[in-house]
Short mmCIF file of C-alpha atoms and ligand atoms in Angstrom, two decimals:
data_model
loop_
_atom_site.label_atom_id
_atom_site.label_comp_id
_atom_site.label_asym_id
_atom_site.label_seq_id
_atom_site.Cartn_x
_atom_site.Cartn_y
_atom_site.Cartn_z
CA MET A 1 0.00 0.00 0.00
CA ILE A 2 1.28 3.45 -0.97
CA ARG A 3 1.11 5.81 2.00
CA GLU A 4 2.69 9.07 0.85
CA ILE A 5 4.18 10.90 -2.09
CA HIS A 6 6.69 13.75 -1.95
CA ILE A 7 8.05 15.58 -5.00
CA PHE A 8 11.08 17.88 -4.62
CA LYS A 9 13.10 20.15 -6.86
CA ASP A 10 16.10 22.21 -5.70
CA GLY A 11 15.19 21.48 -2.10
CA GLN A 12 11.64 22.80 -2.52
CA THR A 13 8.49 20.71 -2.15
CA LEU A 14 6.51 20.81 -5.40
CA PHE A 15 3.80 18.44 -4.29
CA GLN A 16 2.98 16.12 -1.41
CA ASP A 17 0.07 13.93 -0.42
CA VAL A 18 0.12 12.04 2.87
CA ILE A 19 -2.68 9.47 2.96
CA VAL A 20 -1.54 7.56 6.05
CA PRO A 21 0.99 9.54 8.09
CA ASN A 22 4.07 7.89 9.49
CA LYS A 23 4.06 8.41 13.25
CA ASP A 24 7.25 6.43 13.93
CA LEU A 25 9.87 8.38 12.00
CA ASP A 26 10.87 12.00 11.51
CA THR A 27 9.50 12.39 7.98
CA SER A 28 11.41 15.54 7.05
CA ALA A 29 14.73 13.97 8.10
CA VAL A 30 13.92 10.83 6.12
CA MET A 31 12.91 12.90 3.08
CA MET A 32 16.20 14.80 3.20
CA LEU A 33 18.13 11.55 3.23
CA VAL A 34 16.09 9.87 0.50
CA SER A 35 15.97 12.90 -1.80
CA SER A 36 19.74 13.31 -1.60
CA SER A 37 20.09 9.71 -2.81
CA ALA A 38 17.43 10.28 -5.45
CA LYS A 39 19.34 13.25 -6.86
CA LYS A 40 22.25 10.99 -7.74
CA LEU A 41 20.11 8.58 -9.75
CA GLN A 42 20.25 8.54 -13.53
CA GLU A 43 17.13 9.75 -15.33
CA TRP A 44 14.28 7.15 -15.10
CA LYS A 45 16.17 4.79 -12.78
CA ILE A 46 14.27 3.63 -9.72
CA ASP A 47 15.81 2.64 -6.41
CA SER A 48 14.49 2.04 -2.91
CA MET A 49 15.55 1.92 0.72
CA GLU A 50 13.97 0.37 3.77
CA ILE A 51 13.67 1.86 7.23
CA GLU A 52 11.86 -0.16 9.88
CA ARG A 53 8.45 -1.15 8.42
CA TYR A 54 8.54 1.38 5.58
CA ARG A 55 10.04 1.34 2.12
CA TYR A 56 10.92 4.47 0.20
CA VAL A 57 10.85 4.10 -3.57
CA TYR A 58 12.47 6.95 -5.45
CA MET A 59 13.23 8.28 -8.88
CA ASN A 60 14.86 11.32 -10.47
CA SER A 61 13.61 13.00 -13.63
CA HIS A 62 14.17 16.53 -14.99
CA GLY A 63 16.07 17.42 -11.82
CA THR A 64 12.97 16.51 -9.84
CA GLN A 65 12.88 13.85 -7.12
CA PHE A 66 9.83 11.62 -6.70
CA ILE A 67 9.52 9.64 -3.46
CA LEU A 68 6.79 7.12 -2.65
CA THR A 69 6.42 5.85 0.91
CA MET A 70 4.97 2.34 1.03
CA ASP A 71 4.52 -0.46 3.53
CA ARG A 72 7.75 -2.44 3.46
CA GLN A 73 5.77 -5.66 3.26
CA ALA A 74 3.80 -4.72 0.13
CA SER A 75 4.77 -5.62 -3.45
CA LEU A 76 7.77 -3.60 -4.62
CA GLN A 77 7.07 -4.52 -8.22
CA LYS A 78 3.57 -3.02 -8.19
CA VAL A 79 4.82 0.19 -6.61
CA THR A 80 7.66 0.43 -9.14
CA GLU A 81 5.06 0.24 -11.91
CA ALA A 82 2.99 2.89 -10.13
CA MET A 83 6.07 5.12 -9.95
CA MET A 84 6.66 4.88 -13.73
CA ASP A 85 3.01 5.57 -14.35
CA LEU A 86 2.85 8.63 -12.10
CA VAL A 87 6.10 10.21 -13.29
CA SER A 88 4.94 9.84 -16.92
CA LYS A 89 1.62 11.47 -16.04
CA PHE A 90 3.36 14.24 -14.13
CA MET A 91 5.72 14.93 -17.04
CA THR A 92 2.91 14.99 -19.57
CA VAL A 93 1.49 18.01 -17.76
CA PHE A 94 4.50 19.72 -16.19
CA GLU A 95 7.55 18.87 -18.33
CA ASN A 96 7.69 22.30 -19.96
CA ALA A 97 7.40 24.11 -16.65
CA LEU A 98 10.21 22.00 -15.17
CA GLU A 99 12.57 22.77 -18.03
CA THR A 100 12.32 26.53 -17.48
CA ASN A 101 12.07 28.71 -14.40
CA GLU A 102 8.30 28.54 -14.71
CA TRP A 103 8.10 25.68 -12.17
CA LYS A 104 8.76 28.13 -9.32
CA SER A 105 5.32 29.67 -9.82
CA THR A 106 3.45 26.56 -11.01
CA ASP A 107 0.54 25.11 -9.03
CA PHE A 108 1.17 21.36 -8.89
CA SER A 109 -1.82 20.57 -6.69
CA PRO A 110 -4.07 19.35 -9.57
CA PHE A 111 -1.76 16.32 -9.72
CA GLY A 112 -3.43 15.04 -6.53
CA VAL A 113 -6.40 13.53 -8.37
CA GLY A 114 -4.17 11.56 -10.76
CA PHE A 115 -1.97 10.40 -7.91
CA ARG A 116 -4.87 9.00 -5.89
CA LYS A 117 -6.16 7.17 -8.97
CA ILE A 118 -2.80 5.45 -9.25
CA VAL A 119 -2.88 4.55 -5.55
CA ALA A 120 -6.30 2.96 -6.05
CA LYS A 121 -4.93 0.65 -8.75
CA ILE A 122 -2.90 -1.39 -6.27
CA PRO A 123 -5.22 -3.46 -4.07
CA VAL A 124 -4.18 -3.44 -0.41
CA LYS A 125 -3.67 -7.06 0.52
CA MET A 126 -5.33 -8.08 3.76
CA CYS A 127 -5.31 -11.60 5.21
CA LEU A 128 -7.81 -13.23 7.53
CA ALA A 129 -5.75 -15.73 9.51
CA GLY A 130 -7.31 -18.22 11.88
CA HIS A 131 -8.35 -21.80 12.49
CA GLY A 132 -11.20 -23.42 10.55
CA GLY A 133 -14.61 -22.57 12.00
CA THR A 134 -13.64 -19.28 13.67
CA GLY A 135 -15.66 -17.18 11.20
CA LYS A 136 -13.31 -16.07 8.41
CA THR A 137 -15.67 -16.89 5.56
CA THR A 138 -18.52 -15.30 7.49
CA LEU A 139 -16.46 -12.12 7.89
CA LEU A 140 -15.70 -12.06 4.14
CA GLU A 141 -19.37 -12.45 3.38
CA LEU A 142 -20.27 -9.75 5.90
CA ALA A 143 -17.88 -7.33 4.19
CA THR A 144 -19.20 -8.12 0.72
CA LEU A 145 -22.90 -7.63 1.48
CA PRO A 146 -24.37 -5.13 -0.99
CA SER A 147 -23.24 -1.62 -0.18
CA ARG A 148 -23.97 1.85 -1.48
CA GLY A 149 -20.64 2.09 -3.32
CA PRO A 150 -19.42 0.08 -6.32
CA PRO A 151 -20.19 -3.66 -6.10
CA GLN A 152 -17.93 -5.72 -3.88
CA GLU A 153 -16.84 -9.04 -5.30
CA TYR A 154 -16.66 -12.43 -3.61
CA ILE A 155 -14.24 -14.78 -5.36
CA PRO A 156 -14.09 -18.45 -4.26
CA THR A 157 -10.59 -19.95 -4.47
CA PHE A 158 -9.06 -23.34 -3.76
CA PHE A 159 -7.18 -22.61 -0.55
CA GLY A 160 -9.62 -20.07 0.84
CA ASP A 161 -11.82 -17.34 -0.55
CA LYS A 162 -11.04 -13.81 -1.59
CA ALA A 163 -13.01 -10.57 -1.68
CA LEU A 164 -12.38 -7.33 -3.51
CA LEU A 165 -13.71 -4.43 -1.43
CA LYS A 166 -14.10 -1.36 -3.60
CA ALA A 167 -16.24 0.84 -1.39
CA ASP A 168 -15.69 2.51 1.96
CA PHE A 169 -11.88 2.74 1.95
CA ASP A 170 -11.14 5.53 -0.49
CA PRO A 171 -8.55 5.89 -2.05
CA TYR A 172 -7.70 2.27 -1.31
CA ILE A 173 -9.36 -0.89 -2.47
CA PHE A 174 -8.83 -4.01 -0.38
CA SER A 175 -8.14 -7.48 -1.54
CA MET A 176 -9.07 -9.64 1.43
CA PHE A 177 -8.09 -13.32 1.70
CA ASP A 178 -9.63 -16.01 3.84
CA LEU A 179 -6.67 -18.26 4.61
CA GLY A 180 -8.19 -21.72 4.90
CA GLY A 181 -7.57 -22.73 8.50
CA GLN A 182 -7.25 -26.50 8.06
CA ASP A 183 -3.92 -27.51 9.58
CA ARG A 184 -2.70 -29.01 6.30
CA PHE A 185 -3.21 -25.66 4.54
CA VAL A 186 -1.36 -23.48 7.02
CA GLN A 187 2.01 -24.27 5.44
CA GLU A 188 0.58 -22.96 2.15
CA TRP A 189 -0.29 -19.59 3.69
CA GLY A 190 3.09 -18.21 2.72
CA LYS A 191 2.29 -18.36 -0.99
CA ILE A 192 -1.00 -16.52 -0.54
CA ILE A 193 -0.05 -13.88 2.00
CA ARG A 194 3.27 -12.76 0.57
CA SER A 195 3.17 -8.96 0.21
CA GLY A 196 0.19 -8.61 2.54
CA SER A 197 0.10 -5.27 4.35
CA LEU A 198 -2.57 -6.10 6.91
CA VAL A 199 -3.41 -9.17 8.97
CA VAL A 200 -6.63 -9.83 10.83
CA ILE A 201 -6.24 -12.75 13.24
CA VAL A 202 -9.65 -14.37 13.66
CA THR A 203 -10.44 -16.29 16.84
CA ASP A 204 -13.67 -17.73 18.23
CA SER A 205 -12.69 -16.44 21.69
CA THR A 206 -12.03 -19.87 23.20
CA LYS A 207 -8.89 -20.97 25.04
CA ASP A 208 -8.21 -23.90 22.72
CA ASN A 209 -8.44 -21.71 19.68
CA LEU A 210 -6.04 -19.14 21.12
CA SER A 211 -3.44 -21.81 21.75
CA TRP A 212 -3.86 -23.15 18.17
CA THR A 213 -3.41 -19.62 16.85
CA LYS A 214 -0.19 -19.08 18.78
CA ARG A 215 1.21 -22.55 18.09
CA VAL A 216 0.31 -22.96 14.41
CA ALA A 217 -0.49 -19.57 12.90
CA TYR A 218 2.07 -17.35 14.61
CA PRO A 219 5.21 -19.07 13.27
CA VAL A 220 3.95 -18.73 9.67
CA LEU A 221 2.89 -15.10 10.13
CA ARG A 222 6.19 -14.17 11.77
CA ALA A 223 8.18 -15.82 8.99
CA GLU A 224 6.15 -14.41 6.10
CA LEU A 225 4.83 -11.01 7.23
CA PRO A 226 7.09 -9.56 9.95
CA TYR A 227 6.37 -5.94 8.96
CA ALA A 228 2.61 -6.23 8.47
CA ARG A 229 0.12 -4.59 10.82
CA ALA A 230 -2.16 -6.90 12.81
CA ILE A 231 -5.32 -6.76 14.89
CA SER A 232 -7.32 -9.69 16.18
CA ILE A 233 -11.02 -10.38 16.16
CA ALA A 234 -12.63 -11.89 19.25
CA ASN A 235 -15.50 -13.43 17.30
CA LYS A 236 -18.57 -15.30 18.57
CA GLN A 237 -19.02 -12.96 21.51
CA ASP A 238 -22.65 -14.18 21.65
CA LEU A 239 -21.64 -17.68 22.75
CA LYS A 240 -21.65 -18.58 26.44
CA GLY A 241 -18.16 -18.68 27.91
CA ALA A 242 -16.59 -16.54 25.20
CA LEU A 243 -13.42 -14.83 26.46
CA SER A 244 -13.73 -11.05 26.43
CA PRO A 245 -11.92 -9.05 23.72
CA ASP A 246 -9.64 -7.79 26.47
CA GLU A 247 -8.59 -11.30 27.52
CA VAL A 248 -8.17 -12.39 23.89
CA GLY A 249 -5.99 -9.36 23.16
CA LYS A 250 -3.79 -9.96 26.21
CA LYS A 251 -3.30 -13.66 25.49
CA LEU A 252 -2.51 -13.10 21.81
CA GLY A 253 -0.39 -10.01 22.32
CA VAL A 254 -2.45 -8.31 19.60
CA PRO A 255 -5.22 -5.76 20.24
CA ALA A 256 -8.56 -7.60 19.96
CA TYR A 257 -11.95 -6.30 18.90
CA GLY A 258 -15.21 -8.07 19.74
CA MET A 259 -17.39 -9.30 16.89
CA GLN A 260 -20.43 -11.36 15.95
CA ALA A 261 -19.71 -12.08 12.32
CA ASN A 262 -23.01 -13.89 11.66
CA GLN A 263 -25.02 -10.76 12.53
CA ARG A 264 -25.65 -8.32 9.71
CA ASN A 265 -25.80 -5.40 12.09
CA PHE A 266 -22.09 -5.90 12.83
CA ARG A 267 -21.20 -5.04 9.25
CA ASP A 268 -20.70 -1.36 9.95
CA ARG A 269 -18.39 -2.11 12.88
CA TRP A 270 -16.43 -4.61 10.77
CA LEU A 271 -15.86 -2.16 7.89
CA LYS A 272 -14.92 0.60 10.34
CA LEU A 273 -12.33 -1.69 11.93
CA LEU A 274 -10.81 -2.53 8.55
CA ARG A 275 -10.69 1.11 7.58
CA ALA A 276 -9.19 2.15 10.92
CA LEU A 277 -6.50 -0.54 10.60
CA ALA A 278 -5.55 0.65 7.12
CA PHE A 279 -5.46 4.30 8.18
CA GLU A 280 -3.79 3.47 11.53
CA GLU A 281 -6.55 4.98 13.60
CA ILE A 282 -6.83 2.09 16.11
CA ASP A 283 -4.41 0.08 18.23
CA PHE A 284 -2.58 -2.60 16.27
CA THR A 285 0.69 -4.55 16.52
CA ILE A 286 3.44 -5.19 14.01
CA VAL A 287 3.54 -8.96 13.42
CA GLY A 288 7.29 -9.22 14.08
CA GLU A 289 6.87 -7.43 17.42
CA ILE A 290 4.09 -9.60 18.87
CA VAL A 291 4.81 -10.57 22.48
CA GLU A 292 2.43 -13.32 23.55
CA VAL A 293 1.39 -14.22 27.08
CA ASP A 294 0.38 -17.73 28.27
N1 LIG B 1 -22.61 -18.10 17.23
C1 LIG B 1 -21.84 -17.55 16.29
N2 LIG B 1 -21.54 -18.26 15.18
C2 LIG B 1 -20.76 -17.69 14.24
C3 LIG B 1 -20.28 -16.36 14.39
N3 LIG B 1 -19.52 -16.08 13.29
C4 LIG B 1 -19.54 -17.17 12.50
N4 LIG B 1 -20.30 -18.15 13.06
C5 LIG B 1 -20.58 -19.50 12.54
O1 LIG B 1 -19.40 -20.30 12.68
C6 LIG B 1 -19.36 -21.30 11.65
C7 LIG B 1 -17.99 -21.26 10.95
O2 LIG B 1 -17.82 -20.02 10.26
P1 LIG B 1 -16.94 -19.88 8.94
O3 LIG B 1 -17.04 -18.46 8.54
O4 LIG B 1 -17.28 -20.90 7.93
O5 LIG B 1 -15.48 -20.18 9.53
P2 LIG B 1 -14.08 -20.31 8.75
O6 LIG B 1 -13.76 -21.76 8.69
O7 LIG B 1 -13.11 -19.57 9.63
O8 LIG B 1 -14.21 -19.68 7.40
C8 LIG B 1 -20.51 -20.97 10.71
O9 LIG B 1 -21.57 -21.85 11.02
C9 LIG B 1 -20.89 -19.53 11.06
O10 LIG B 1 -22.23 -19.25 10.81
C10 LIG B 1 -20.62 -15.63 15.58
O11 LIG B 1 -20.22 -14.48 15.81
N5 LIG B 1 -21.39 -16.29 16.49
MG1 LIG B 2 -13.73 -20.53 5.50
#
């Protein structure tokens, strides 16, 4: 998922759009570092550097530095393509201005619309991870119920199902995977979840299920998606004896949110949680930093 764009020339900011701000790093210091590397690049070459859970993809054209901030875990190839696309579009409109002194008085803000369209072309990969029977398919179905926006799509697959969520998350669209929770499939998760930005750990709020999650799911998630963001769902809160979201969160070491996936009136809450995870407006954990408790 692309989080930010910054465009610089001669140390001045021509354009920037911050969709999900980075609260961990000093952005202006990082931009100084990255843009000084970008300046040394040959025309149309693309390079990148990683800092913590972020990746900075950069390019230099017409003495102008383009820097995209993305989730480190997401697909570098897709973002590289997006970079080519956006620099071409930018040059189509502003090349003449950049070649003269005119750029100093040019308004680059109309580029924002084109930029967000490019962002929307890369689906944000989100994985539902959990044991069979915890409610992953039900959560996918809940998210794909007819909405006011463009139609959401439910796509059955062999290992688990997939949904394309096109409404409610502007400018992002989500590609959400139900990782089949049969034990024999868990080893296959790696192939499906590679380049996932977001993980939703689904539990049925029982003790046995929490130990399965930690024993079987955690090793795969840690190996495959160390930089992804994670929350957990304490599902089936209607059942007698269900552990509270608080207890589930403590035991898993991942903030947990209560849910009843088989109830339509939980749809709004579910979509709000997904949105808040993508925009970093709720508590979450980085997969590689999960500290579990017995
Ligand atoms: N009581 C209750 N049942 C649920 C809830 N969410 C899902 N279920 C049921 O749990 C069963 C397994 O759900 P499913 O989505 O197929 O699980 P999956 O294997 O993780 O995909 C189904 O019968 C669902 O209707 C819930 O919040 N409460
Ligand atoms: Mg299922």
